[in-house]
PDB file of C-alpha atoms in Angstrom:
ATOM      1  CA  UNK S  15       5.753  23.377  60.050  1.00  0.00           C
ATOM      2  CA  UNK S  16       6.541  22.699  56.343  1.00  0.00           C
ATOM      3  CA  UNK S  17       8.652  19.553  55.230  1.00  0.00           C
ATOM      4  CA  UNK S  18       7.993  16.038  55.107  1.00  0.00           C
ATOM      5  CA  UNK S  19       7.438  14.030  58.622  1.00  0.00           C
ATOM      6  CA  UNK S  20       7.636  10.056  57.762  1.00  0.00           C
ATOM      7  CA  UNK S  21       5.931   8.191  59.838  1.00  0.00           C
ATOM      8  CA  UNK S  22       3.847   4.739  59.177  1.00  0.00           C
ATOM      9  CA  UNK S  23       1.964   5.640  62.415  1.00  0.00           C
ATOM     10  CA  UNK S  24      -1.143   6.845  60.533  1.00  0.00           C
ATOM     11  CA  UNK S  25      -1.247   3.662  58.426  1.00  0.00           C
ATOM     12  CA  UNK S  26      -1.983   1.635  61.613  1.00  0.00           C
ATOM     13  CA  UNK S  27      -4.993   3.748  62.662  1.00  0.00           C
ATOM     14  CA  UNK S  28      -8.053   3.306  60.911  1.00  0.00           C
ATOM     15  CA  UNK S  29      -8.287   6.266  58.511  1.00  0.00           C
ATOM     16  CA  UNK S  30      -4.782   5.163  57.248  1.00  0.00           C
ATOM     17  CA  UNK S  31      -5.573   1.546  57.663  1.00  0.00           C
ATOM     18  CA  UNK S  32      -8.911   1.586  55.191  1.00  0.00           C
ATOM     19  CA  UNK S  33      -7.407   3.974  52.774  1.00  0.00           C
ATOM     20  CA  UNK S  34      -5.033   0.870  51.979  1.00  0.00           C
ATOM     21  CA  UNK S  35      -7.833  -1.342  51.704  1.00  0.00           C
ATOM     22  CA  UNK S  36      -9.694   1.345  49.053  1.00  0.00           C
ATOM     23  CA  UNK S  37      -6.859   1.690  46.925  1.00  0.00           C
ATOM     24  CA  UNK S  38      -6.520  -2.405  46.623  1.00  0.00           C
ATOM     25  CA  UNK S  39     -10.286  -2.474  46.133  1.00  0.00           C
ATOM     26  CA  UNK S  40     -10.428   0.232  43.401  1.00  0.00           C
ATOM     27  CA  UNK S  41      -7.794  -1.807  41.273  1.00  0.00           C
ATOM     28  CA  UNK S  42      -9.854  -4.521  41.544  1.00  0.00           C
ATOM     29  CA  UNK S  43     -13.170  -2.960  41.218  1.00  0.00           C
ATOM     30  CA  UNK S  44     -11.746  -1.133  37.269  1.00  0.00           C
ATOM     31  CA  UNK S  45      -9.599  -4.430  36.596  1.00  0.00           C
ATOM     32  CA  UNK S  46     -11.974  -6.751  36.434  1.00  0.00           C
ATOM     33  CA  UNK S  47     -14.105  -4.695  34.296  1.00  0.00           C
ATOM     34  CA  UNK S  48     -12.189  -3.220  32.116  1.00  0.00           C
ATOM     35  CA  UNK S  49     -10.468  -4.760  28.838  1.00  0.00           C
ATOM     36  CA  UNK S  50     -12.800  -7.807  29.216  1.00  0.00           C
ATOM     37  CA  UNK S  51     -13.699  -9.622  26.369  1.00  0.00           C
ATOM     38  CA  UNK S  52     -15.915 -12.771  25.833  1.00  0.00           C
ATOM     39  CA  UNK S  53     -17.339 -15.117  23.682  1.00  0.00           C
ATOM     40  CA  UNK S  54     -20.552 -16.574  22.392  1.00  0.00           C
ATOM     41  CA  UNK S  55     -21.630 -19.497  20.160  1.00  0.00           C
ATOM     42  CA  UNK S  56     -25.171 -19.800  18.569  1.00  0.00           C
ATOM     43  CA  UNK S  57     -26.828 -22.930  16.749  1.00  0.00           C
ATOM     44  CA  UNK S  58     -29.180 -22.342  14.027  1.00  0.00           C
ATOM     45  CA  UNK S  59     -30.966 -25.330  13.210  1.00  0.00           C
ATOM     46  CA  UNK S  60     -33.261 -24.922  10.227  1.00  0.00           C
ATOM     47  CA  UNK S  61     -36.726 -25.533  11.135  1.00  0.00           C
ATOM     48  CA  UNK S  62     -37.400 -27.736   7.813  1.00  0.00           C
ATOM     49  CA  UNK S  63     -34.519 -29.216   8.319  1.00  0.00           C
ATOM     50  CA  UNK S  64     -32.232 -27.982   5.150  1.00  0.00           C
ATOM     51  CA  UNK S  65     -29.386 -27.130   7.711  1.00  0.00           C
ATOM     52  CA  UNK S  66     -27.857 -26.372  10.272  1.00  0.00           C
ATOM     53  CA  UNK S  67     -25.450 -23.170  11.073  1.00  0.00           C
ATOM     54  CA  UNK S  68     -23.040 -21.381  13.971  1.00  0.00           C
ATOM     55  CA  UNK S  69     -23.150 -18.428  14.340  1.00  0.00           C
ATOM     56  CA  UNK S  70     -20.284 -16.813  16.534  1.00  0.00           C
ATOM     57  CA  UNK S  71     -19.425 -12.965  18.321  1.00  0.00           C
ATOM     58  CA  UNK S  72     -16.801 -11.587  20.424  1.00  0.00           C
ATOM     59  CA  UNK S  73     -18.150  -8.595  22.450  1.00  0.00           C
ATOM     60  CA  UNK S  74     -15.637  -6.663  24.868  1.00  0.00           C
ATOM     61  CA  UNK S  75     -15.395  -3.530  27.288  1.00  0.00           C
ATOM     62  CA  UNK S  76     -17.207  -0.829  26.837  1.00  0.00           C
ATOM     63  CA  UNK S  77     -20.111  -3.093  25.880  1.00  0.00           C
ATOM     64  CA  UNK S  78     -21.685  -1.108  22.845  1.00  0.00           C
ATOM     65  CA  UNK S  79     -23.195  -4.175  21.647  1.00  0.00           C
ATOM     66  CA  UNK S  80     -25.318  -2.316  18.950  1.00  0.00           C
ATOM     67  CA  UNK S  81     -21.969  -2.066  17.226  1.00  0.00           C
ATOM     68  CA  UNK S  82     -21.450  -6.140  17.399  1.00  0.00           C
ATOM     69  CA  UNK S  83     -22.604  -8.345  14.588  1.00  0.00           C
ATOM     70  CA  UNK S  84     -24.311 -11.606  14.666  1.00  0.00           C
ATOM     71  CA  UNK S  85     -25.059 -12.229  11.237  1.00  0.00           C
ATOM     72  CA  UNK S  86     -22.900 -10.262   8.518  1.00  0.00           C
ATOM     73  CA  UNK S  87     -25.939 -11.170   6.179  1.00  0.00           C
ATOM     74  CA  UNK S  88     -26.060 -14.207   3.910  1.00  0.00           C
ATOM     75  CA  UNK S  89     -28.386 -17.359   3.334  1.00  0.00           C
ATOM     76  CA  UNK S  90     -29.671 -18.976   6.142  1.00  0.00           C
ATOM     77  CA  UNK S  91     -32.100 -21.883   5.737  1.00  0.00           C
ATOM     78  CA  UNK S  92     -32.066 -21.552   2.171  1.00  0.00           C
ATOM     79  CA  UNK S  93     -33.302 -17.564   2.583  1.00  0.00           C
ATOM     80  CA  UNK S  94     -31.519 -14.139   2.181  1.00  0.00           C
ATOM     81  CA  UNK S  95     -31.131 -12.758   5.760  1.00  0.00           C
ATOM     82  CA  UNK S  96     -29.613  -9.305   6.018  1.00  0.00           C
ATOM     83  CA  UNK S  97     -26.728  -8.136   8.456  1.00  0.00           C
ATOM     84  CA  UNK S  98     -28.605  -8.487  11.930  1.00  0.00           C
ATOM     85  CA  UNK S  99     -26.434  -7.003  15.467  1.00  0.00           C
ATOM     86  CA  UNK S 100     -27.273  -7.264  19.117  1.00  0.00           C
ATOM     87  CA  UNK S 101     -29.065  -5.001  20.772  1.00  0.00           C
ATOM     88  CA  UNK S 102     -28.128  -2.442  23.686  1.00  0.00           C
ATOM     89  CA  UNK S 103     -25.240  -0.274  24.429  1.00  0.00           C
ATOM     90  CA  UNK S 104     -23.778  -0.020  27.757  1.00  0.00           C
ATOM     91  CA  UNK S 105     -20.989   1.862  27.479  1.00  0.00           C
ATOM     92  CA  UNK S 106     -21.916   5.086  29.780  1.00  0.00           C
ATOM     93  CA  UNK S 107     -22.687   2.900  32.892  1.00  0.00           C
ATOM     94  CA  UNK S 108     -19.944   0.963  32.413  1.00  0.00           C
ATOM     95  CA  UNK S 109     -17.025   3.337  31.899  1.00  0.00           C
ATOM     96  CA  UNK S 110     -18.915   5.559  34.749  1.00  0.00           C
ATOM     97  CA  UNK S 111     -17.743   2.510  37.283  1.00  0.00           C
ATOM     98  CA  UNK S 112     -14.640   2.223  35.702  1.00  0.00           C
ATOM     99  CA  UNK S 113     -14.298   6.140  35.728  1.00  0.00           C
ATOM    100  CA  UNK S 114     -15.174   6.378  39.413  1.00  0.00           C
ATOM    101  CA  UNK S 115     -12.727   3.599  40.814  1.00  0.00           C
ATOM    102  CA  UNK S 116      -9.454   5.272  38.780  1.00  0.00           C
ATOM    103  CA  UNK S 117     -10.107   8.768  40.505  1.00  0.00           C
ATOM    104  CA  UNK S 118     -10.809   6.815  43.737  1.00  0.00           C
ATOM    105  CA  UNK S 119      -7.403   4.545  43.308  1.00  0.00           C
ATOM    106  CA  UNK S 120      -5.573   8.210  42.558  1.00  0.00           C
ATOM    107  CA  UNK S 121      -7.131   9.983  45.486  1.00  0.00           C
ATOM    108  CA  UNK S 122      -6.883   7.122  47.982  1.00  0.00           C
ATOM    109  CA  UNK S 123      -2.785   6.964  46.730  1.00  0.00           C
ATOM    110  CA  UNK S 124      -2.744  11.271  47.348  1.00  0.00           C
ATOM    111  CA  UNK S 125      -4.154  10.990  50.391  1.00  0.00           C
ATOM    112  CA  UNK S 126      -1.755   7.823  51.463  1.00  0.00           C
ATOM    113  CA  UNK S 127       1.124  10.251  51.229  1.00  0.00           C
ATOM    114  CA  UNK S 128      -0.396  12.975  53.079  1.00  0.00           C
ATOM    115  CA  UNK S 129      -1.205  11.095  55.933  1.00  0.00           C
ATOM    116  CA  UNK S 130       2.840   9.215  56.289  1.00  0.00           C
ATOM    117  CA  UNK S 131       4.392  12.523  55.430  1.00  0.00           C
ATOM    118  CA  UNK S 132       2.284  15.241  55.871  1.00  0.00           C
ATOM    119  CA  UNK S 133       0.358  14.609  58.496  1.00  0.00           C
ATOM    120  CA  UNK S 134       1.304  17.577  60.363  1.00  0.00           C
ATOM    121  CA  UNK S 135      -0.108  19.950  57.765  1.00  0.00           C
ATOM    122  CA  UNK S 136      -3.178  18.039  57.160  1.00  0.00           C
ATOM    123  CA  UNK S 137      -3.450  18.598  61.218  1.00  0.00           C
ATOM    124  CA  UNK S 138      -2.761  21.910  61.496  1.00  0.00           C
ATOM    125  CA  UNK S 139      -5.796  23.122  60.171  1.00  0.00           C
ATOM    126  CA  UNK S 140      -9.427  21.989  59.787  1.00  0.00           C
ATOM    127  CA  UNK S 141      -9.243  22.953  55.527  1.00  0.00           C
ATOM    128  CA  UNK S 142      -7.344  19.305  55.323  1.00  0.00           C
ATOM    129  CA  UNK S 143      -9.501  17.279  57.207  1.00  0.00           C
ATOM    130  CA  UNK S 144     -12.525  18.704  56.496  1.00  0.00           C
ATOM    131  CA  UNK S 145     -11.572  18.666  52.464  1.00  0.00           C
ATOM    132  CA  UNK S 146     -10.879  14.880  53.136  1.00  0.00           C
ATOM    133  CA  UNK S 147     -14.341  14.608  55.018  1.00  0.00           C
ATOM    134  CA  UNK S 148     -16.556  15.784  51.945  1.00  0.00           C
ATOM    135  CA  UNK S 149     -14.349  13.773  49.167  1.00  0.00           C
ATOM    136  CA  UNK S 150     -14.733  10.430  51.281  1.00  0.00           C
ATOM    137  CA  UNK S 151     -18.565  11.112  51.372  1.00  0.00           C
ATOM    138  CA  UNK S 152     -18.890  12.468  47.324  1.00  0.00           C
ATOM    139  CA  UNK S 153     -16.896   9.068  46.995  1.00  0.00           C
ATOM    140  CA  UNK S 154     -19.057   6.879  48.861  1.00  0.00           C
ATOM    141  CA  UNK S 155     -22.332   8.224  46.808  1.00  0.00           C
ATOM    142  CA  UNK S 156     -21.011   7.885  43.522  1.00  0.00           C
ATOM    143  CA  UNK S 157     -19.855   4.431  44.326  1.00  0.00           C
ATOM    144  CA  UNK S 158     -23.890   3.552  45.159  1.00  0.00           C
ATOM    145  CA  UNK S 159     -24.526   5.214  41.841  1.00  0.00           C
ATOM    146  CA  UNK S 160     -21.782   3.065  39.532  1.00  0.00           C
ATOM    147  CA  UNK S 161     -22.031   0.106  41.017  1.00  0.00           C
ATOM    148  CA  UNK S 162     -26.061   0.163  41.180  1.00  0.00           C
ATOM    149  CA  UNK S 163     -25.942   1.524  37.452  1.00  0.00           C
ATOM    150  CA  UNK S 164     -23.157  -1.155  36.251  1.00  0.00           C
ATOM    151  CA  UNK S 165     -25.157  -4.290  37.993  1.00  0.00           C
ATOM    152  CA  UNK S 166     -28.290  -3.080  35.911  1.00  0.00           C
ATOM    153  CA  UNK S 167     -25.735  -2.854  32.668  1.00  0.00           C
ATOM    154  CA  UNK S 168     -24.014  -6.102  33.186  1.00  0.00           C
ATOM    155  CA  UNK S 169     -28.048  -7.921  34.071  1.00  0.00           C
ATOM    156  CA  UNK S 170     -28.854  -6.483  30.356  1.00  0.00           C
ATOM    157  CA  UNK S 171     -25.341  -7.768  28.904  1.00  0.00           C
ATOM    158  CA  UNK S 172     -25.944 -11.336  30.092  1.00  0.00           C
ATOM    159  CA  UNK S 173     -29.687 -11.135  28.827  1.00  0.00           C
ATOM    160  CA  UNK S 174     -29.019 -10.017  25.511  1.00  0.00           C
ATOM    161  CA  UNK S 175     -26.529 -12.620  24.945  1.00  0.00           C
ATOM    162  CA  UNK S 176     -28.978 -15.080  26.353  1.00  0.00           C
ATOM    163  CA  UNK S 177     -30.510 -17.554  24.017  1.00  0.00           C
ATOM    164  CA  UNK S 178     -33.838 -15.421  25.160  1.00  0.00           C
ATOM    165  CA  UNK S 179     -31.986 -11.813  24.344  1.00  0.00           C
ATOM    166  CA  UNK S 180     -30.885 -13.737  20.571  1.00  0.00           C
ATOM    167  CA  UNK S 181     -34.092 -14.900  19.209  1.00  0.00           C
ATOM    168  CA  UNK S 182     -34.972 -11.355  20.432  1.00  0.00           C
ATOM    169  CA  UNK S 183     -32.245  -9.589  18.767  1.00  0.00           C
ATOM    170  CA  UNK S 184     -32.213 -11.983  15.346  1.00  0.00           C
ATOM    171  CA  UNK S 185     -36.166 -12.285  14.633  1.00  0.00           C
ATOM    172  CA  UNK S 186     -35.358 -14.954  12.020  1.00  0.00           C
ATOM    173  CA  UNK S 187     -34.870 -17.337  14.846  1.00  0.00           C
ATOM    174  CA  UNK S 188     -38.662 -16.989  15.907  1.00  0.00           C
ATOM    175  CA  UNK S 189     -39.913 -17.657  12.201  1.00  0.00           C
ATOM    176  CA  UNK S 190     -37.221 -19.527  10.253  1.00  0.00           C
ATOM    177  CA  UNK S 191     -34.922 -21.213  12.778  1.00  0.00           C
ATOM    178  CA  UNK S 192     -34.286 -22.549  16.284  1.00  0.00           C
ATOM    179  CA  UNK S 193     -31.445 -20.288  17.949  1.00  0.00           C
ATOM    180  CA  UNK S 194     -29.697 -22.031  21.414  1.00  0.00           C
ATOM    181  CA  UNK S 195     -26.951 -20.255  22.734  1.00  0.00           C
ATOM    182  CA  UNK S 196     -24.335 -23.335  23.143  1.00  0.00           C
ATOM    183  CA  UNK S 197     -21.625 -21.783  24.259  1.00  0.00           C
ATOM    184  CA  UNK S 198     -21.849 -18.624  26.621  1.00  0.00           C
ATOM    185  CA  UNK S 199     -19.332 -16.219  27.686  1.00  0.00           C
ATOM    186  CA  UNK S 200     -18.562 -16.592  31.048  1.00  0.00           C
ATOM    187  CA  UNK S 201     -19.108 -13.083  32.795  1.00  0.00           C
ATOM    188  CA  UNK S 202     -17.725 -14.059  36.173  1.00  0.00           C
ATOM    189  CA  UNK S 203     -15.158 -11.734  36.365  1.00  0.00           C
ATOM    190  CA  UNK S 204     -17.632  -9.064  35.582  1.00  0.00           C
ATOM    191  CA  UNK S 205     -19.721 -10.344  38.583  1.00  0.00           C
ATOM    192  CA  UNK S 206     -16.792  -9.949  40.593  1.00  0.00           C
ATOM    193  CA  UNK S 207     -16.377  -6.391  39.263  1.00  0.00           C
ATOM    194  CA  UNK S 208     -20.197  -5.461  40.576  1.00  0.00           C
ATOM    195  CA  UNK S 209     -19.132  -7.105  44.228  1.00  0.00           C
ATOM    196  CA  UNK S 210     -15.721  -5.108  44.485  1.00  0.00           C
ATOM    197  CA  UNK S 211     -17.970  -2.003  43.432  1.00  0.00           C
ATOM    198  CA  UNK S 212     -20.350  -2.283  46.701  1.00  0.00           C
ATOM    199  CA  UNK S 213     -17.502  -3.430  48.650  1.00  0.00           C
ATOM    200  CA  UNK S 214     -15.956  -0.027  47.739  1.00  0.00           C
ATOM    201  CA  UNK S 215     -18.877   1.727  48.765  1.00  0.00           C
ATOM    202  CA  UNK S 216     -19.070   0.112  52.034  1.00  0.00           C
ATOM    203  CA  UNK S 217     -15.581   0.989  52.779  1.00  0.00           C
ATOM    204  CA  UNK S 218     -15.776   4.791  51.771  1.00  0.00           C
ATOM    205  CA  UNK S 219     -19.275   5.054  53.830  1.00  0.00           C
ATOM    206  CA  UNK S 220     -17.396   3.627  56.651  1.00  0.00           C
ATOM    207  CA  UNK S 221     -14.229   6.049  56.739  1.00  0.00           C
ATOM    208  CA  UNK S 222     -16.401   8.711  56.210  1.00  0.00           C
ATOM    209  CA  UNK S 223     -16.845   8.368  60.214  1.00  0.00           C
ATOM    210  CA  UNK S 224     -13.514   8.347  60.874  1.00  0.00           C
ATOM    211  CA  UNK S 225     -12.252  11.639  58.157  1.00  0.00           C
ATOM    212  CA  UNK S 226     -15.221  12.728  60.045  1.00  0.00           C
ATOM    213  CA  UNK S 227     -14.257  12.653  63.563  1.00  0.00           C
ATOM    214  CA  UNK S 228     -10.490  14.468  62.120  1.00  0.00           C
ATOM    215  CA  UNK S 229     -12.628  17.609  61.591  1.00  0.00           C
ATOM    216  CA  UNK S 230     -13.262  20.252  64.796  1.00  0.00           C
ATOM    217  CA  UNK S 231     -17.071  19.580  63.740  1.00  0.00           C
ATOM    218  CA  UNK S 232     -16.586  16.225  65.924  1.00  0.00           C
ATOM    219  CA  UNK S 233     -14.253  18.056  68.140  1.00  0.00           C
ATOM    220  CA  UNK S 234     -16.685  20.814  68.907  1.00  0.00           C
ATOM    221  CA  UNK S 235     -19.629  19.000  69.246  1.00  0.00           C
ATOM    222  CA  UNK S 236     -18.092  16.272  71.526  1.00  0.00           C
ATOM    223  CA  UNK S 237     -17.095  19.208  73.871  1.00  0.00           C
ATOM    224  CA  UNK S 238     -20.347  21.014  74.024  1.00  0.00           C
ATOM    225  CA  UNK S 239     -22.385  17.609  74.805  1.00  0.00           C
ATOM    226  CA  UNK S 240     -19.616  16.851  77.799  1.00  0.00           C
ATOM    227  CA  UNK S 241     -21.673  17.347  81.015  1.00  0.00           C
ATOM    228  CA  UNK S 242     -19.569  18.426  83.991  1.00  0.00           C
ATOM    229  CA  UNK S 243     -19.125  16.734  87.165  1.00  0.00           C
ATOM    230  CA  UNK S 244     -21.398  17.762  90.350  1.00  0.00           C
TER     231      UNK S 244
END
């Protein structure tokens, strides 16, 4: 039968129910992680005591911090330093996460209308369920794979704009100068991001079981293990 069937039935079962929950969950995996921005302050006190100096940066999403400056070059402690920037860019695991929970907020809003009006097509056949079967498990993998790849990333971010990852990044602070990071950005938000993105995953490996028992592979092999009666 072709048309549209609306019904909200689906949506109180559990393959309806959790596709709800992973659309909510993908919006707040790629909101929290993209467009952030934060910033850092850095005191430079002279170590014979000429001076002392702040340094400031702003770094933001996608995190290419190679391309951020923390010292446009100048004298520092009575020396010419040249332009120094921070090290690291970590764009590609970044935008990867973000990447991943976009298509999973688009497919998890596709397959949200299938289910309250097209339910009967997606039934009709085993090419829907099945499709839906594979997606939810390619979905599940690749959200082990961001989210592992982005915690990694966003453990380098806060290090390099640790006072540890500065005086690594701006060797004048280990001859000339004692570098504290006073004033960090606060990457909570980006934390946040990292637990959404293993929440995600949890949720797709879980209604994997259920897109999998819609397929006649559960159907078939549920009927061949049924013993009969004596």
């Amino acid at each position: 039968m072709i048309g549209t069937q609306f019904d909200l039935t689906p949506l109180k079962e559990p393959l309806g129910f959790i596709k709800i929950l992973e659309w909510v969950f993908a919006i707040f995996a790629f909101g929290t992680s993209g467009g952030y921005t934060g910033d850092a302050v850095v005191n430079l006190a002279c170590n014979d005591s000429s001076s002392n100096a702040t340094l400031e940066f702003t770094f933001s999403y996608p995190f290419r911090l190679n391309e951020i400056p923390l010292y446009k070059g100048g004298i520092l402690c009575n020396k010419s330093v040249n332009a120094t920037y921070l090290i690291g860019d970590y764009s590609s695991s970044v935008e990867f996460f973000v990447s991943i929970g976009v298509l999973a907020f688009l497919y998890s809003m596709v397959a949200l209308v299938i289910y309250v009006g097209f339910l009967h097509i997606y039934r009709e056949s085993n090419r829907g369920p099945v499709a839906d079967f594979i997606i939810t498990c390619l979905f599940a993998f690749f959200w082990l794979v961001s989210s592992s790849a982005w915690a990694q990333g966003l453990q380098n971010i806060v290090y390099v704009t640790s006072t540890e990852g500065i005086c690594y990044s701006f060797k004048f602070c280990a001859s000339d100068a004692k570098c504290t990071v006073v004033s960090h950005a606060s990457m909570g938000r980006l934390n946040v991001s990292v637990v959404f993105g293993f929440l995600n995953l949890i949720l797709w490996a879980g209604n994997a079981w259920f897109a999998y028992k819609e397929t006649s592979w559960h159907t078939s092999s549920t009927g061949t293990t049924a013993q009969p009666g004596s």
